[in-house]
Short mmCIF file of C-alpha atoms and ligand atoms in Angstrom, two decimals:
data_model
loop_
_atom_site.label_atom_id
_atom_site.label_comp_id
_atom_site.label_asym_id
_atom_site.label_seq_id
_atom_site.Cartn_x
_atom_site.Cartn_y
_atom_site.Cartn_z
CA UNK Z 30 -0.12 0.21 -0.14
CA UNK Z 31 1.50 3.67 -0.88
CA UNK Z 32 0.62 7.22 0.32
CA UNK Z 33 1.41 9.35 -2.14
CA UNK Z 34 1.42 12.87 -0.47
CA UNK Z 35 3.87 15.73 -1.04
CA UNK Z 36 6.32 14.74 0.52
CA UNK Z 37 6.35 11.56 -1.51
CA UNK Z 38 6.50 13.28 -4.33
CA UNK Z 39 9.12 15.90 -3.50
CA UNK Z 40 11.83 13.58 -2.18
CA UNK Z 41 11.14 10.75 -4.37
CA UNK Z 42 9.80 7.78 -1.46
CA UNK Z 43 7.52 5.10 -0.71
CA UNK Z 44 5.44 6.45 1.74
CA UNK Z 45 5.44 10.07 3.70
CA UNK Z 46 7.00 8.99 6.94
CA UNK Z 47 10.18 10.47 8.31
CA UNK Z 48 12.38 9.20 10.87
CA UNK Z 49 14.53 12.30 11.90
CA UNK Z 50 17.68 13.35 12.66
CA UNK Z 51 18.55 11.87 16.26
CA UNK Z 52 21.96 12.52 17.80
CA UNK Z 53 23.50 8.94 18.43
CA UNK Z 54 20.92 7.13 16.95
CA UNK Z 55 20.36 7.81 13.71
CA UNK Z 56 23.30 6.32 12.43
CA UNK Z 57 23.28 4.48 8.79
CA UNK Z 58 21.80 0.61 10.42
CA UNK Z 59 18.19 2.69 10.60
CA UNK Z 60 18.95 4.92 8.61
CA UNK Z 61 19.35 2.30 5.86
CA UNK Z 62 16.20 0.05 6.93
CA UNK Z 63 14.58 3.25 6.83
CA UNK Z 64 15.19 3.87 2.81
CA UNK Z 65 15.07 0.08 2.03
CA UNK Z 66 11.30 0.37 4.12
CA UNK Z 67 10.10 3.66 1.58
CA UNK Z 68 10.13 6.76 4.40
CA UNK Z 69 12.62 8.84 4.44
CA UNK Z 70 16.03 8.19 7.22
CA UNK Z 71 17.79 11.25 8.10
CA UNK Z 72 21.46 10.60 9.82
CA UNK Z 73 22.41 12.83 12.53
CA UNK Z 74 25.78 14.31 11.73
CA UNK Z 75 25.90 17.14 15.18
CA UNK Z 76 27.26 14.47 16.56
CA UNK Z 77 29.49 12.82 14.19
CA UNK Z 78 33.08 14.18 13.34
CA UNK Z 79 33.28 15.06 9.43
CA UNK Z 80 34.69 11.54 9.04
CA UNK Z 81 32.61 10.26 10.78
CA UNK Z 82 29.97 11.11 9.17
CA UNK Z 83 31.32 10.34 5.74
CA UNK Z 84 31.95 6.93 6.13
CA UNK Z 85 28.42 7.13 8.01
CA UNK Z 86 27.05 8.36 3.81
CA UNK Z 87 29.09 5.84 2.67
CA UNK Z 88 27.81 2.92 4.99
CA UNK Z 89 23.86 4.34 3.85
CA UNK Z 90 24.49 4.00 0.28
CA UNK Z 91 26.42 0.41 0.70
CA UNK Z 92 22.75 -0.93 2.11
CA UNK Z 93 20.55 1.11 0.24
CA UNK Z 94 19.85 2.89 -3.42
CA UNK Z 95 17.20 4.15 -2.37
CA UNK Z 96 17.19 8.02 -1.04
CA UNK Z 97 18.31 9.89 2.28
CA UNK Z 98 18.83 12.85 4.85
CA UNK Z 99 21.00 13.93 6.56
CA UNK Z 100 20.66 16.46 9.99
CA UNK Z 101 22.84 19.50 10.05
CA UNK Z 102 24.23 21.77 12.23
CA UNK Z 103 24.44 25.24 10.44
CA UNK Z 104 26.72 26.76 13.65
CA UNK Z 105 29.68 23.87 12.82
CA UNK Z 106 32.59 25.15 12.90
CA UNK Z 107 32.96 22.12 9.58
CA UNK Z 108 29.20 23.59 8.36
CA UNK Z 109 30.39 24.18 4.68
CA UNK Z 110 33.15 21.64 4.21
CA UNK Z 111 29.56 19.23 5.63
CA UNK Z 112 27.94 21.29 3.34
CA UNK Z 113 30.49 20.11 0.35
CA UNK Z 114 29.84 16.59 1.41
CA UNK Z 115 25.98 15.91 -0.03
CA UNK Z 116 26.70 17.67 -3.16
CA UNK Z 117 29.45 15.99 -3.68
CA UNK Z 118 27.80 12.95 -2.46
CA UNK Z 119 24.07 13.11 -4.07
CA UNK Z 120 23.02 13.26 -0.48
CA UNK Z 121 18.42 14.00 -1.38
CA UNK Z 122 18.37 15.66 1.61
CA UNK Z 123 20.01 18.04 4.68
CA UNK Z 124 17.85 18.82 7.23
CA UNK Z 125 18.79 21.36 9.79
CA UNK Z 126 18.53 20.77 13.92
CA UNK Z 127 18.76 24.31 14.63
CA UNK Z 128 18.67 28.01 12.60
CA UNK Z 129 19.91 27.04 8.95
CA UNK Z 130 21.86 30.43 7.10
CA UNK Z 131 20.06 31.14 4.07
CA UNK Z 132 23.79 30.88 1.74
CA UNK Z 133 23.55 27.70 2.50
CA UNK Z 134 20.42 26.38 1.61
CA UNK Z 135 20.46 28.61 -1.20
CA UNK Z 136 24.01 25.97 -2.23
CA UNK Z 137 22.25 22.83 -1.19
CA UNK Z 138 18.71 23.99 -2.98
CA UNK Z 139 21.51 25.12 -6.12
CA UNK Z 140 22.91 21.40 -6.48
CA UNK Z 141 19.46 19.84 -6.30
CA UNK Z 142 19.41 18.52 -3.12
CA UNK Z 143 16.25 19.17 -1.14
CA UNK Z 144 16.07 21.66 1.88
CA UNK Z 145 13.82 20.73 4.89
CA UNK Z 146 14.80 22.10 8.41
CA UNK Z 147 12.67 21.44 10.85
CA UNK Z 148 11.43 24.14 13.21
CA UNK Z 149 9.20 25.10 16.11
CA UNK Z 150 7.06 28.15 15.19
CA UNK Z 151 5.32 29.45 12.06
CA UNK Z 152 7.17 32.43 11.96
CA UNK Z 153 10.88 30.31 11.85
CA UNK Z 154 8.85 28.04 9.04
CA UNK Z 155 7.82 31.46 7.18
CA UNK Z 156 11.49 32.69 6.92
CA UNK Z 157 12.39 30.02 5.91
CA UNK Z 158 10.59 29.38 3.31
CA UNK Z 159 11.58 32.52 2.27
CA UNK Z 160 14.83 31.94 1.80
CA UNK Z 161 14.62 28.29 -0.25
CA UNK Z 162 13.60 25.68 1.40
CA UNK Z 163 11.78 23.22 0.21
CA UNK Z 164 9.14 21.58 3.22
CA UNK Z 165 9.90 21.82 7.35
CA UNK Z 166 9.62 19.91 9.26
CA UNK Z 167 7.32 21.40 12.80
CA UNK Z 168 7.59 19.47 15.64
CA UNK Z 169 5.62 20.29 18.51
CA UNK Z 170 6.23 20.65 22.48
CA UNK Z 171 5.65 17.14 23.11
CA UNK Z 172 8.12 15.57 20.80
CA UNK Z 173 11.68 14.17 22.12
CA UNK Z 174 14.79 16.34 22.42
CA UNK Z 175 15.48 19.74 21.98
CA UNK Z 176 11.49 21.03 21.56
CA UNK Z 177 9.06 24.39 22.51
CA UNK Z 178 5.78 24.64 24.47
CA UNK Z 179 3.20 24.60 21.96
CA UNK Z 180 1.66 21.27 21.84
CA UNK Z 181 1.71 19.28 18.08
CA UNK Z 182 -1.96 19.80 17.66
CA UNK Z 183 -2.21 23.84 17.72
CA UNK Z 184 1.68 24.57 16.12
CA UNK Z 185 0.82 22.57 12.95
CA UNK Z 186 -2.23 24.69 12.38
CA UNK Z 187 -0.29 27.43 12.59
CA UNK Z 188 2.65 26.61 10.77
CA UNK Z 189 0.14 25.65 8.05
CA UNK Z 190 -2.33 28.34 7.83
CA UNK Z 191 2.08 29.92 7.42
CA UNK Z 192 3.48 28.68 4.72
CA UNK Z 193 2.59 27.21 0.79
CA UNK Z 194 5.24 24.52 1.17
CA UNK Z 195 4.62 20.96 2.78
CA UNK Z 196 5.55 20.76 5.51
CA UNK Z 197 5.94 17.42 7.44
CA UNK Z 198 3.99 16.44 11.41
CA UNK Z 199 6.37 15.96 13.86
CA UNK Z 200 6.53 15.45 17.62
CA UNK Z 201 3.34 11.71 19.58
CA UNK Z 202 3.45 9.85 16.31
CA UNK Z 203 3.62 6.32 16.65
CA UNK Z 204 1.06 5.11 14.14
CA UNK Z 205 -1.79 5.32 11.77
CA UNK Z 206 -3.93 7.05 13.35
CA UNK Z 207 -1.25 9.77 14.03
CA UNK Z 208 -0.43 9.68 10.47
CA UNK Z 209 -4.62 10.36 9.06
CA UNK Z 210 -4.65 13.03 11.31
CA UNK Z 211 -1.59 15.17 10.27
CA UNK Z 212 -2.61 14.37 6.99
CA UNK Z 213 -5.95 15.27 7.66
CA UNK Z 214 -4.88 18.43 9.00
CA UNK Z 215 -2.80 19.12 5.41
CA UNK Z 216 0.61 17.82 6.39
CA UNK Z 217 2.52 16.11 3.84
CA UNK Z 218 3.60 13.25 6.08
CA UNK Z 219 4.74 12.72 10.09
CA UNK Z 220 8.37 12.39 11.36
CA UNK Z 221 8.88 10.06 14.37
CA UNK Z 222 12.24 10.41 16.72
CA UNK Z 223 11.34 8.28 19.82
CA UNK Z 224 9.04 5.67 17.93
CA UNK Z 225 12.67 4.78 15.40
CA UNK Z 226 14.33 4.91 18.31
CA UNK Z 227 12.36 1.74 20.28
CA UNK Z 228 12.77 -0.66 16.25
CA UNK Z 229 14.75 -3.89 15.80
CA UNK Z 230 17.91 -1.84 13.48
CA UNK Z 231 18.49 0.78 16.31
CA UNK Z 232 21.38 0.44 18.00
CA UNK Z 233 20.71 1.67 21.27
CA UNK Z 234 21.95 -0.81 24.02
CA UNK Z 235 18.90 -3.35 24.60
CA UNK Z 236 18.89 -2.52 28.22
CA UNK Z 237 17.91 0.59 28.15
CA UNK Z 238 15.16 0.44 24.88
CA UNK Z 239 14.18 -1.89 27.86
CA UNK Z 240 14.22 1.21 30.65
CA UNK Z 241 12.31 3.29 27.58
CA UNK Z 242 9.61 0.76 27.50
CA UNK Z 243 8.28 0.63 30.61
CA UNK Z 244 7.69 4.38 30.71
CA UNK Z 245 4.57 5.29 31.08
CA UNK Z 246 3.06 8.96 29.48
CA UNK Z 247 4.23 11.28 32.19
CA UNK Z 248 7.61 9.88 32.46
CA UNK Z 249 9.58 12.84 30.47
CA UNK Z 250 10.11 16.73 31.95
CA UNK Z 251 11.34 19.30 29.76
CA UNK Z 252 14.77 20.39 31.48
CA UNK Z 253 16.84 23.45 30.78
CA UNK Z 254 19.52 21.59 32.68
CA UNK Z 255 20.75 19.52 30.61
CA UNK Z 256 21.48 22.98 27.99
CA UNK Z 257 20.28 25.40 28.81
CA UNK Z 258 17.31 25.23 26.08
CA UNK Z 259 14.14 23.33 26.75
CA UNK Z 260 14.66 20.10 26.51
CA UNK Z 261 12.55 16.80 26.57
CA UNK Z 262 14.02 13.23 28.49
CA UNK Z 263 13.16 10.84 30.30
CA UNK Z 264 12.36 11.77 33.59
CA UNK Z 265 16.05 9.76 34.93
CA UNK Z 266 17.36 9.96 39.09
CA UNK Z 267 20.43 12.01 37.59
CA UNK Z 268 17.74 14.67 35.09
CA UNK Z 269 16.28 15.19 39.00
CA UNK Z 270 19.62 15.62 40.18
CA UNK Z 271 20.71 17.81 37.71
CA UNK Z 272 17.36 20.07 38.02
CA UNK Z 273 17.88 20.60 42.35
CA UNK Z 274 21.92 20.92 41.84
CA UNK Z 275 22.82 24.60 41.89
CA UNK Z 276 23.99 25.91 38.95
CA UNK Z 277 27.91 25.95 40.00
CA UNK Z 278 28.12 22.52 40.40
CA UNK Z 279 26.35 21.91 36.96
CA UNK Z 280 28.24 23.75 35.28
CA UNK Z 281 31.05 22.22 37.36
CA UNK Z 282 30.20 18.72 35.40
CA UNK Z 283 29.51 20.31 32.30
CA UNK Z 284 33.12 21.87 31.52
CA UNK Z 285 34.39 17.78 32.46
CA UNK Z 286 32.42 16.05 29.60
CA UNK Z 287 32.43 19.52 27.13
CA UNK Z 288 36.16 18.37 27.89
CA UNK Z 289 35.72 14.31 27.11
CA UNK Z 290 33.48 15.09 24.36
CA UNK Z 291 36.23 17.06 22.66
CA UNK Z 292 38.47 13.43 23.47
CA UNK Z 293 36.72 10.96 22.09
CA UNK Z 294 35.15 13.45 18.60
CA UNK Z 295 38.99 14.42 18.22
CA UNK Z 296 38.17 18.35 17.84
CA UNK Z 297 40.60 20.77 19.11
CA UNK Z 298 39.67 22.86 21.76
CA UNK Z 299 40.71 25.95 18.92
CA UNK Z 300 38.12 23.76 16.88
CA UNK Z 301 35.82 23.71 19.82
CA UNK Z 302 36.12 26.68 20.81
CA UNK Z 303 35.39 28.64 17.53
CA UNK Z 304 32.12 26.17 16.98
CA UNK Z 305 31.33 27.26 20.94
CA UNK Z 306 31.72 31.33 19.68
CA UNK Z 307 29.37 30.84 16.18
CA UNK Z 308 26.63 28.82 18.67
CA UNK Z 309 26.99 31.43 21.09
CA UNK Z 310 26.68 33.70 18.26
CA UNK Z 311 23.58 32.09 16.59
CA UNK Z 312 21.58 31.40 19.13
CA UNK Z 313 22.49 34.89 21.80
CA UNK Z 314 23.43 31.79 24.79
CA UNK Z 315 25.57 32.65 27.30
CA UNK Z 316 28.57 31.24 28.02
CA UNK Z 317 27.14 29.55 31.36
CA UNK Z 318 24.84 28.34 28.55
CA UNK Z 319 27.50 27.34 26.51
CA UNK Z 320 28.68 25.91 28.98
CA UNK Z 321 26.59 23.24 29.41
CA UNK Z 322 25.78 22.67 25.57
CA UNK Z 323 29.00 21.61 25.46
CA UNK Z 324 28.05 18.94 28.28
CA UNK Z 325 25.17 17.70 26.18
CA UNK Z 326 27.01 15.37 23.71
CA UNK Z 327 28.73 13.45 25.86
CA UNK Z 328 25.68 12.88 28.80
CA UNK Z 329 23.06 11.85 25.60
CA UNK Z 330 26.01 9.75 24.57
CA UNK Z 331 26.28 8.11 27.78
CA UNK Z 332 22.78 7.30 28.43
CA UNK Z 333 22.09 6.24 23.83
CA UNK Z 334 25.27 4.38 23.48
CA UNK Z 335 27.19 3.09 26.50
CA UNK Z 336 23.94 2.02 27.44
CA UNK Z 337 24.95 4.05 31.16
CA UNK Z 338 21.03 4.97 32.26
CA UNK Z 339 21.78 5.93 35.45
CA UNK Z 340 24.78 8.27 33.94
CA UNK Z 341 23.67 10.16 31.28
CA UNK Z 342 20.34 11.69 29.76
CA UNK Z 343 17.67 10.64 27.67
CA UNK Z 344 16.22 12.61 24.90
CA UNK Z 345 11.93 10.71 24.02
CA UNK Z 346 9.01 12.24 23.60
CA UNK Z 347 6.33 11.89 25.72
CA UNK Z 348 4.69 9.27 23.20
CA UNK Z 349 7.25 6.73 25.16
CA UNK Z 350 4.19 6.34 27.18
CA UNK Z 351 2.76 4.68 23.68
CA UNK Z 352 5.33 2.39 23.02
CA UNK Z 353 5.33 -0.92 24.13
CA UNK Z 354 7.70 -3.45 21.36
CA UNK Z 355 10.56 -2.92 19.04
CA UNK Z 356 9.24 -3.92 15.96
CA UNK Z 357 11.17 -3.87 12.70
CA UNK Z 358 11.37 -0.79 11.23
CA UNK Z 359 10.04 -1.85 7.25
CA UNK Z 360 6.43 -2.97 10.32
CA UNK Z 361 6.72 0.92 11.48
CA UNK Z 362 7.04 2.11 8.40
CA UNK Z 363 3.94 -0.24 6.08
CA UNK Z 364 2.02 -0.33 8.74
CA UNK Z 365 1.21 3.36 9.83
CA UNK Z 366 1.12 3.85 6.41
CA UNK Z 367 -1.68 1.02 5.83
CA UNK Z 368 -3.65 1.50 9.41
CA UNK Z 369 -3.63 5.21 8.30
CA UNK Z 370 -4.73 4.54 4.09
CA UNK Z 371 -7.46 2.14 6.42
CA UNK Z 372 -8.87 4.60 8.71
CA UNK Z 373 -9.69 7.50 5.41
CA UNK Z 374 -11.02 4.75 3.37
CA UNK Z 375 -13.71 4.67 6.90
CA UNK Z 376 -13.92 8.25 6.70
CA UNK Z 377 -14.53 8.03 3.48
CA UNK Z 378 -17.26 5.55 3.51
CA UNK Z 379 -18.91 7.57 6.59
CA UNK Z 380 -19.04 10.37 5.03
CA UNK Z 381 -20.13 9.84 1.20
C1 FMN L 27 16.85 10.63 22.18
C2 FMN L 27 16.43 11.60 20.33
C3 FMN L 27 17.61 12.55 19.52
C4 FMN L 27 17.63 13.28 19.35
N1 FMN L 27 18.95 14.39 18.48
C5 FMN L 27 18.67 15.51 17.48
C6 FMN L 27 19.09 16.19 16.70
O1 FMN L 27 20.49 15.81 16.71
N2 FMN L 27 19.02 17.17 15.66
C7 FMN L 27 17.34 17.21 15.58
O2 FMN L 27 17.13 18.16 14.68
N3 FMN L 27 16.36 16.65 16.87
C8 FMN L 27 16.56 15.42 17.06
N4 FMN L 27 16.13 15.26 18.35
C9 FMN L 27 14.36 15.40 17.94
C10 FMN L 27 14.17 13.97 16.93
O3 FMN L 27 14.28 14.75 15.93
C11 FMN L 27 12.39 14.55 16.44
O4 FMN L 27 11.95 16.06 16.17
C12 FMN L 27 11.53 13.99 17.72
O5 FMN L 27 11.81 12.69 18.18
C13 FMN L 27 10.22 14.07 17.58
O6 FMN L 27 8.63 13.98 18.28
P1 FMN L 27 8.57 12.38 18.73
O7 FMN L 27 10.23 11.50 20.41
O8 FMN L 27 7.61 12.26 19.37
O9 FMN L 27 8.32 11.42 17.77
C14 FMN L 27 16.83 14.30 19.06
C15 FMN L 27 15.10 13.48 19.57
C16 FMN L 27 15.11 12.16 20.99
C17 FMN L 27 14.15 11.68 20.99
#
């Protein structure tokens, strides 16, 4: 069963289902599985060095001939080099985690790459549309990772009213009911993070996946204590401690983690400071927020890669409370589309 929308036509995929670029989670295995299933898989590159991204792109291309995307950060010191890599390798889609840059969108679009930034407000959608973005992913407040305060049910129609380009709905989706509802709003598809994190092909350690499966609808919290920006994560003991600790202690821990991140990614101190300054400039962060931001990748890595549920931060959408299985990606994509199609046919019968 296929469902054709403005998104499937734009990207050349079979199903209007996107697996988002989740840091430390969306690697070559998950992305190629999504592409093979007919959805749009997006590689997370913010937590990869340039060389890791280059080999991840090569690996996805070895595993599938279908289109896929890469999630970029416009404020990374080597963002220009990464854009060139996408162009050279013929990557089909570029997505942006935080605010993109006008020149970057133009360059990618000039080379035939479909640009789909993630946005959290109608005015941001208007801005990137005027810069030439081909579509947007709009993430409502129930979504995992960095998130806003407005729920998908209201943010989505506000963005649909604001722009004419295809809008992909994210935040709280996990099945065909959600896809049917998003299409009814006028969206061109859904993008899911937490649902794909909890799949067979996701490389998150099994014990971590099991701890996500145990959570209910109220298990997440939005905290600024991880990196200064509102971040939806599981309410673990560590997060409670961060929430209750004083600023100085939190910053001291953050500095330690920033140094460890530098060691792992091999970023030179100069590159890290350059990246930090670019981020500070782009996001208007205070110095203490900046130090906290450098801390985030390490905390997420400890949880999502090393399996340290005690010492790591586990980003998650509220939707975790609706998920209790770890199906293969193909089942998620096809099941979502099949269920949505049935629902829409049923609605048609009732209306007729
Ligand atoms: C573990 C995790 C890591 C994430 N990392 C990123 C990231 O690096 N870049 C990004 O643009 N969004 C990131 N997000 C947000 C997702 O891409 C997506 O927008 C969100 O998960 C959608 O909400 P849902 O979880 O309800 O499906 C992350 C989300 C999770 C759960």
